[in-house]
């Protein structure tokens, strides 16, 4: 099956005959799936959590790390909430340091368990190799806790971020853009600048229409055109103040010209599609395109090909 696997890829074969691809050498992003468990229930979660014992994944991840190409620049770790593995996550990251010492680990976590300083200290040896990508959805507890559906989450997350920073860890702040987060983007940007200036990167992310996002569509969906100007303004606000900024998962045609330099080709290749309007677009080669899961119900009225600009 050359279209599915290729030399250098790593697969799991079940006794039933089911085959799972765990690592693809030519993929634009590779990720270890740590656990299906989570201590939040985010309204837009694309991977709804399941409460089951999947501690077996710890051993599998450590075995997998020994098979991955040594020159891989970045490897993701996601879930669920990876920190729920506790000491197991510490073991995985130590193994990565041993087998992939030059690979940056990009760990997606809600950061809540880092409110425990002892837990943060257990990752001291990994400081510098790991980027902890932590979502902050608002400048206040009420809005953030509503999005993640967990009381007290905002305070735990912010305390955890400061604890990580005190131990010299690399930090990325993420915010998924939807109806419950975009109304206070400027306030959020100001909060990040004044309270979390140690973050090395801020990523604003378009909504992936999977999992809980589908069942909560009426609560979440907003045409990106409605927040594009505000997104452009806050991206410029943070950039002018020395913070690295990226816009993920928002096609270039939906962004003002001044916001397009912040846009990234962020959608994993196996999730990525382009629509018929993209065929003649002059900027298709640098655009993120669309999630394969996005149907007509998630379609912006602003989708159009970007035409060459006339030279005066």
GROMACS .gro file of C-alpha atoms in nm:
model
  312
    1UNK     CA    1   0.000   0.000   0.000
    2UNK     CA    2   0.245   0.269  -0.114
    3UNK     CA    3  -0.012   0.548  -0.071
    4UNK     CA    4  -0.048   0.465   0.298
    5UNK     CA    5   0.295   0.351   0.416
    6UNK     CA    6   0.646   0.386   0.279
    7UNK     CA    7   0.999   0.281   0.375
    8UNK     CA    8   1.093   0.426   0.714
    9UNK     CA    9   0.735   0.441   0.840
   10UNK     CA   10   0.638   0.263   1.163
   11UNK     CA   11   0.317   0.063   1.194
   12UNK     CA   12   0.130  -0.133   1.462
   13UNK     CA   13  -0.025  -0.465   1.356
   14UNK     CA   14  -0.302  -0.605   1.578
   15UNK     CA   15  -0.370  -0.978   1.604
   16UNK     CA   16  -0.703  -0.899   1.435
   17UNK     CA   17  -0.514  -0.782   1.128
   18UNK     CA   18  -0.584  -0.411   1.187
   19UNK     CA   19  -0.292  -0.190   1.095
   20UNK     CA   20  -0.222   0.153   1.251
   21UNK     CA   21   0.040   0.392   1.116
   22UNK     CA   22   0.232   0.538   1.411
   23UNK     CA   23   0.502   0.733   1.228
   24UNK     CA   24   0.527   0.855   0.868
   25UNK     CA   25   0.870   0.961   0.750
   26UNK     CA   26   0.736   1.202   0.486
   27UNK     CA   27   0.451   1.352   0.689
   28UNK     CA   28   0.452   1.725   0.761
   29UNK     CA   29   0.374   1.648   1.128
   30UNK     CA   30   0.416   1.339   1.346
   31UNK     CA   31   0.256   1.300   1.687
   32UNK     CA   32   0.257   1.048   1.971
   33UNK     CA   33  -0.093   0.988   2.106
   34UNK     CA   34  -0.040   0.967   2.483
   35UNK     CA   35  -0.385   0.901   2.630
   36UNK     CA   36  -0.757   0.934   2.566
   37UNK     CA   37  -0.820   1.060   2.920
   38UNK     CA   38  -0.860   1.430   3.001
   39UNK     CA   39  -0.949   1.645   3.301
   40UNK     CA   40  -1.126   1.905   3.086
   41UNK     CA   41  -1.421   1.880   2.848
   42UNK     CA   42  -1.353   2.161   2.602
   43UNK     CA   43  -1.655   2.266   2.397
   44UNK     CA   44  -1.460   2.227   2.071
   45UNK     CA   45  -1.246   1.922   2.154
   46UNK     CA   46  -1.166   1.739   1.831
   47UNK     CA   47  -1.067   1.423   2.025
   48UNK     CA   48  -1.341   1.367   2.286
   49UNK     CA   49  -1.188   1.199   2.591
   50UNK     CA   50  -1.266   0.851   2.715
   51UNK     CA   51  -1.202   0.735   3.069
   52UNK     CA   52  -1.015   0.410   3.026
   53UNK     CA   53  -0.682   0.267   3.136
   54UNK     CA   54  -0.451   0.322   2.841
   55UNK     CA   55  -0.127   0.321   3.039
   56UNK     CA   56  -0.005   0.061   2.787
   57UNK     CA   57   0.063   0.353   2.557
   58UNK     CA   58   0.363   0.454   2.770
   59UNK     CA   59   0.560   0.143   2.671
   60UNK     CA   60   0.449   0.172   2.310
   61UNK     CA   61   0.566   0.532   2.288
   62UNK     CA   62   0.905   0.444   2.434
   63UNK     CA   63   0.940   0.157   2.186
   64UNK     CA   64   0.834   0.386   1.901
   65UNK     CA   65   1.091   0.652   1.991
   66UNK     CA   66   1.366   0.399   1.917
   67UNK     CA   67   1.238   0.354   1.559
   68UNK     CA   68   1.192   0.720   1.459
   69UNK     CA   69   1.447   0.895   1.237
   70UNK     CA   70   1.715   1.062   1.447
   71UNK     CA   71   1.706   1.381   1.239
   72UNK     CA   72   1.334   1.449   1.296
   73UNK     CA   73   1.316   1.821   1.386
   74UNK     CA   74   0.986   1.819   1.582
   75UNK     CA   75   0.770   1.546   1.734
   76UNK     CA   76   0.430   1.616   1.890
   77UNK     CA   77   0.277   1.455   2.198
   78UNK     CA   78  -0.098   1.490   2.241
   79UNK     CA   79  -0.411   1.332   2.388
   80UNK     CA   80  -0.637   1.364   2.582
   81UNK     CA   81  -0.425   1.525   2.850
   82UNK     CA   82  -0.070   1.382   2.839
   83UNK     CA   83   0.009   1.503   3.193
   84UNK     CA   84  -0.244   1.255   3.332
   85UNK     CA   85   0.023   0.990   3.261
   86UNK     CA   86   0.217   1.141   3.552
   87UNK     CA   87   0.551   0.967   3.592
   88UNK     CA   88   0.477   0.785   3.267
   89UNK     CA   89   0.508   1.111   3.073
   90UNK     CA   90   0.836   1.181   3.252
   91UNK     CA   91   0.962   0.841   3.132
   92UNK     CA   92   0.854   0.907   2.774
   93UNK     CA   93   1.028   1.244   2.764
   94UNK     CA   94   1.345   1.096   2.916
   95UNK     CA   95   1.340   0.828   2.646
   96UNK     CA   96   1.302   1.097   2.381
   97UNK     CA   97   1.604   1.275   2.525
   98UNK     CA   98   1.798   0.949   2.494
   99UNK     CA   99   1.688   0.837   2.149
  100UNK     CA  100   1.606   1.171   1.983
  101UNK     CA  101   1.828   1.424   2.161
  102UNK     CA  102   1.808   1.677   1.876
  103UNK     CA  103   1.430   1.658   1.833
  104UNK     CA  104   1.207   1.924   1.985
  105UNK     CA  105   0.905   1.776   2.163
  106UNK     CA  106   0.587   1.978   2.116
  107UNK     CA  107   0.350   1.871   2.394
  108UNK     CA  108  -0.016   1.977   2.379
  109UNK     CA  109  -0.143   2.008   2.736
  110UNK     CA  110  -0.402   2.215   2.921
  111UNK     CA  111  -0.132   2.291   3.178
  112UNK     CA  112  -0.360   2.246   3.478
  113UNK     CA  113  -0.150   1.982   3.655
  114UNK     CA  114   0.154   2.210   3.642
  115UNK     CA  115  -0.005   2.407   3.926
  116UNK     CA  116   0.174   2.139   4.133
  117UNK     CA  117   0.534   2.263   4.158
  118UNK     CA  118   0.664   1.917   4.246
  119UNK     CA  119   0.521   1.783   3.921
  120UNK     CA  120   0.691   2.063   3.726
  121UNK     CA  121   1.025   1.982   3.889
  122UNK     CA  122   1.003   1.625   3.761
  123UNK     CA  123   1.056   1.764   3.410
  124UNK     CA  124   1.364   1.971   3.494
  125UNK     CA  125   1.592   1.755   3.277
  126UNK     CA  126   1.378   1.821   2.973
  127UNK     CA  127   1.381   2.202   2.997
  128UNK     CA  128   1.483   2.333   2.658
  129UNK     CA  129   1.390   2.023   2.458
  130UNK     CA  130   1.016   2.045   2.523
  131UNK     CA  131   0.777   2.319   2.415
  132UNK     CA  132   0.465   2.305   2.632
  133UNK     CA  133   0.173   2.424   2.417
  134UNK     CA  134  -0.095   2.544   2.658
  135UNK     CA  135  -0.433   2.698   2.570
  136UNK     CA  136  -0.551   3.023   2.726
  137UNK     CA  137  -0.896   3.105   2.590
  138UNK     CA  138  -0.970   3.431   2.767
  139UNK     CA  139  -0.829   3.699   2.991
  140UNK     CA  140  -1.063   3.593   3.272
  141UNK     CA  141  -1.163   3.280   3.459
  142UNK     CA  142  -1.534   3.293   3.375
  143UNK     CA  143  -1.490   3.271   2.999
  144UNK     CA  144  -1.193   3.032   3.003
  145UNK     CA  145  -1.355   2.791   3.247
  146UNK     CA  146  -1.673   2.788   3.040
  147UNK     CA  147  -1.484   2.694   2.724
  148UNK     CA  148  -1.299   2.410   2.896
  149UNK     CA  149  -1.604   2.313   3.107
  150UNK     CA  150  -1.400   2.292   3.428
  151UNK     CA  151  -1.430   2.524   3.729
  152UNK     CA  152  -1.097   2.655   3.850
  153UNK     CA  153  -0.915   2.566   3.529
  154UNK     CA  154  -0.805   2.922   3.451
  155UNK     CA  155  -0.629   2.967   3.785
  156UNK     CA  156  -0.466   2.623   3.760
  157UNK     CA  157  -0.346   2.692   3.406
  158UNK     CA  158  -0.203   3.035   3.479
  159UNK     CA  159  -0.030   2.911   3.794
  160UNK     CA  160   0.106   2.618   3.597
  161UNK     CA  161   0.243   2.847   3.327
  162UNK     CA  162   0.427   3.056   3.583
  163UNK     CA  163   0.564   2.743   3.749
  164UNK     CA  164   0.695   2.621   3.413
  165UNK     CA  165   0.853   2.957   3.339
  166UNK     CA  166   1.027   2.963   3.677
  167UNK     CA  167   1.196   2.632   3.590
  168UNK     CA  168   1.316   2.760   3.252
  169UNK     CA  169   1.071   2.572   3.029
  170UNK     CA  170   0.973   2.677   2.679
  171UNK     CA  171   0.607   2.779   2.651
  172UNK     CA  172   0.362   2.836   2.368
  173UNK     CA  173   0.018   2.987   2.426
  174UNK     CA  174  -0.271   2.871   2.207
  175UNK     CA  175  -0.622   3.003   2.154
  176UNK     CA  176  -0.884   2.831   1.938
  177UNK     CA  177  -1.096   3.087   1.757
  178UNK     CA  178  -1.473   3.049   1.784
  179UNK     CA  179  -1.779   3.242   1.902
  180UNK     CA  180  -1.691   3.197   2.271
  181UNK     CA  181  -1.333   3.329   2.240
  182UNK     CA  182  -1.319   3.596   1.969
  183UNK     CA  183  -1.526   3.863   2.145
  184UNK     CA  184  -1.236   3.952   2.380
  185UNK     CA  185  -0.934   3.898   2.156
  186UNK     CA  186  -0.785   4.240   2.232
  187UNK     CA  187  -0.824   4.188   2.606
  188UNK     CA  188  -0.667   3.843   2.571
  189UNK     CA  189  -0.370   3.983   2.378
  190UNK     CA  190  -0.312   4.247   2.643
  191UNK     CA  191  -0.337   3.985   2.917
  192UNK     CA  192  -0.080   3.764   2.743
  193UNK     CA  193   0.163   4.051   2.694
  194UNK     CA  194   0.143   4.183   3.049
  195UNK     CA  195   0.105   3.855   3.240
  196UNK     CA  196   0.270   3.583   3.028
  197UNK     CA  197   0.553   3.767   2.848
  198UNK     CA  198   0.778   3.462   2.883
  199UNK     CA  199   0.577   3.274   2.618
  200UNK     CA  200   0.799   3.228   2.314
  201UNK     CA  201   0.507   3.188   2.074
  202UNK     CA  202   0.136   3.270   2.057
  203UNK     CA  203  -0.081   3.071   1.816
  204UNK     CA  204  -0.435   3.171   1.718
  205UNK     CA  205  -0.607   2.867   1.570
  206UNK     CA  206  -0.908   2.822   1.345
  207UNK     CA  207  -1.165   2.569   1.462
  208UNK     CA  208  -1.138   2.204   1.354
  209UNK     CA  209  -1.494   2.073   1.298
  210UNK     CA  210  -1.453   1.736   1.466
  211UNK     CA  211  -1.563   1.574   1.790
  212UNK     CA  212  -1.743   1.802   2.033
  213UNK     CA  213  -1.714   2.094   1.790
  214UNK     CA  214  -1.972   1.926   1.567
  215UNK     CA  215  -2.228   1.876   1.841
  216UNK     CA  216  -2.167   2.231   1.971
  217UNK     CA  217  -2.176   2.399   1.631
  218UNK     CA  218  -2.446   2.652   1.719
  219UNK     CA  219  -2.248   2.760   2.026
  220UNK     CA  220  -1.915   2.781   1.844
  221UNK     CA  221  -1.950   2.860   1.476
  222UNK     CA  222  -1.868   3.207   1.356
  223UNK     CA  223  -1.759   3.298   1.005
  224UNK     CA  224  -1.386   3.385   1.020
  225UNK     CA  225  -1.468   3.700   0.824
  226UNK     CA  226  -1.641   3.830   1.137
  227UNK     CA  227  -1.326   3.814   1.349
  228UNK     CA  228  -1.059   3.858   1.080
  229UNK     CA  229  -1.000   4.228   1.147
  230UNK     CA  230  -0.975   4.175   1.524
  231UNK     CA  231  -0.739   3.880   1.468
  232UNK     CA  232  -0.522   4.095   1.244
  233UNK     CA  233  -0.510   4.372   1.504
  234UNK     CA  234  -0.414   4.148   1.798
  235UNK     CA  235  -0.152   3.964   1.593
  236UNK     CA  236   0.009   4.296   1.505
  237UNK     CA  237  -0.025   4.415   1.865
  238UNK     CA  238   0.173   4.120   2.001
  239UNK     CA  239   0.427   4.117   1.717
  240UNK     CA  240   0.509   4.485   1.766
  241UNK     CA  241   0.578   4.405   2.131
  242UNK     CA  242   0.829   4.135   2.047
  243UNK     CA  243   0.613   3.821   2.077
  244UNK     CA  244   0.620   3.564   1.798
  245UNK     CA  245   0.270   3.513   1.656
  246UNK     CA  246   0.115   3.259   1.421
  247UNK     CA  247  -0.232   3.213   1.273
  248UNK     CA  248  -0.323   2.848   1.214
  249UNK     CA  249  -0.606   2.689   1.017
  250UNK     CA  250  -0.744   3.012   0.866
  251UNK     CA  251  -0.717   3.030   0.485
  252UNK     CA  252  -0.539   3.334   0.343
  253UNK     CA  253  -0.841   3.455   0.150
  254UNK     CA  254  -1.025   3.512   0.479
  255UNK     CA  255  -0.751   3.730   0.628
  256UNK     CA  256  -0.668   4.098   0.569
  257UNK     CA  257  -0.343   4.156   0.380
  258UNK     CA  258  -0.159   4.268   0.693
  259UNK     CA  259  -0.245   3.943   0.876
  260UNK     CA  260  -0.130   3.706   0.603
  261UNK     CA  261   0.240   3.708   0.703
  262UNK     CA  262   0.135   3.548   1.034
  263UNK     CA  263  -0.056   3.262   0.864
  264UNK     CA  264   0.101   2.916   0.854
  265UNK     CA  265   0.047   2.597   0.654
  266UNK     CA  266  -0.072   2.432   0.970
  267UNK     CA  267  -0.313   2.152   0.879
  268UNK     CA  268  -0.166   1.801   0.883
  269UNK     CA  269  -0.133   1.661   0.532
  270UNK     CA  270  -0.375   1.375   0.596
  271UNK     CA  271  -0.646   1.619   0.713
  272UNK     CA  272  -0.585   1.883   0.444
  273UNK     CA  273  -0.793   1.964   0.136
  274UNK     CA  274  -0.849   2.253  -0.101
  275UNK     CA  275  -1.185   2.353  -0.249
  276UNK     CA  276  -1.261   2.429  -0.615
  277UNK     CA  277  -1.218   2.804  -0.562
  278UNK     CA  278  -0.853   2.738  -0.472
  279UNK     CA  279  -0.758   2.609  -0.816
  280UNK     CA  280  -0.678   2.949  -0.964
  281UNK     CA  281  -0.556   3.111  -0.641
  282UNK     CA  282  -0.214   3.271  -0.668
  283UNK     CA  283  -0.140   3.198  -0.300
  284UNK     CA  284  -0.247   2.835  -0.279
  285UNK     CA  285   0.114   2.723  -0.238
  286UNK     CA  286   0.146   2.911   0.091
  287UNK     CA  287  -0.208   2.861   0.226
  288UNK     CA  288  -0.320   2.616   0.494
  289UNK     CA  289  -0.630   2.519   0.296
  290UNK     CA  290  -0.917   2.351   0.480
  291UNK     CA  291  -0.985   2.063   0.714
  292UNK     CA  292  -1.113   1.758   0.532
  293UNK     CA  293  -1.386   1.736   0.796
  294UNK     CA  294  -1.526   2.082   0.713
  295UNK     CA  295  -1.848   2.052   0.513
  296UNK     CA  296  -2.085   2.319   0.385
  297UNK     CA  297  -2.204   2.398   0.737
  298UNK     CA  298  -1.857   2.527   0.822
  299UNK     CA  299  -1.800   2.718   0.500
  300UNK     CA  300  -1.716   3.089   0.511
  301UNK     CA  301  -1.892   3.322   0.268
  302UNK     CA  302  -1.553   3.480   0.198
  303UNK     CA  303  -1.381   3.184   0.029
  304UNK     CA  304  -1.241   3.297  -0.304
  305UNK     CA  305  -0.930   3.277  -0.517
  306UNK     CA  306  -0.674   3.549  -0.453
  307UNK     CA  307  -0.602   3.710  -0.786
  308UNK     CA  308  -0.274   3.871  -0.897
  309UNK     CA  309  -0.252   4.235  -0.801
  310UNK     CA  310  -0.240   4.479  -1.087
  311UNK     CA  311   0.087   4.673  -1.120
  312UNK     CA  312   0.024   5.045  -1.137
   0.00000   0.00000   0.00000
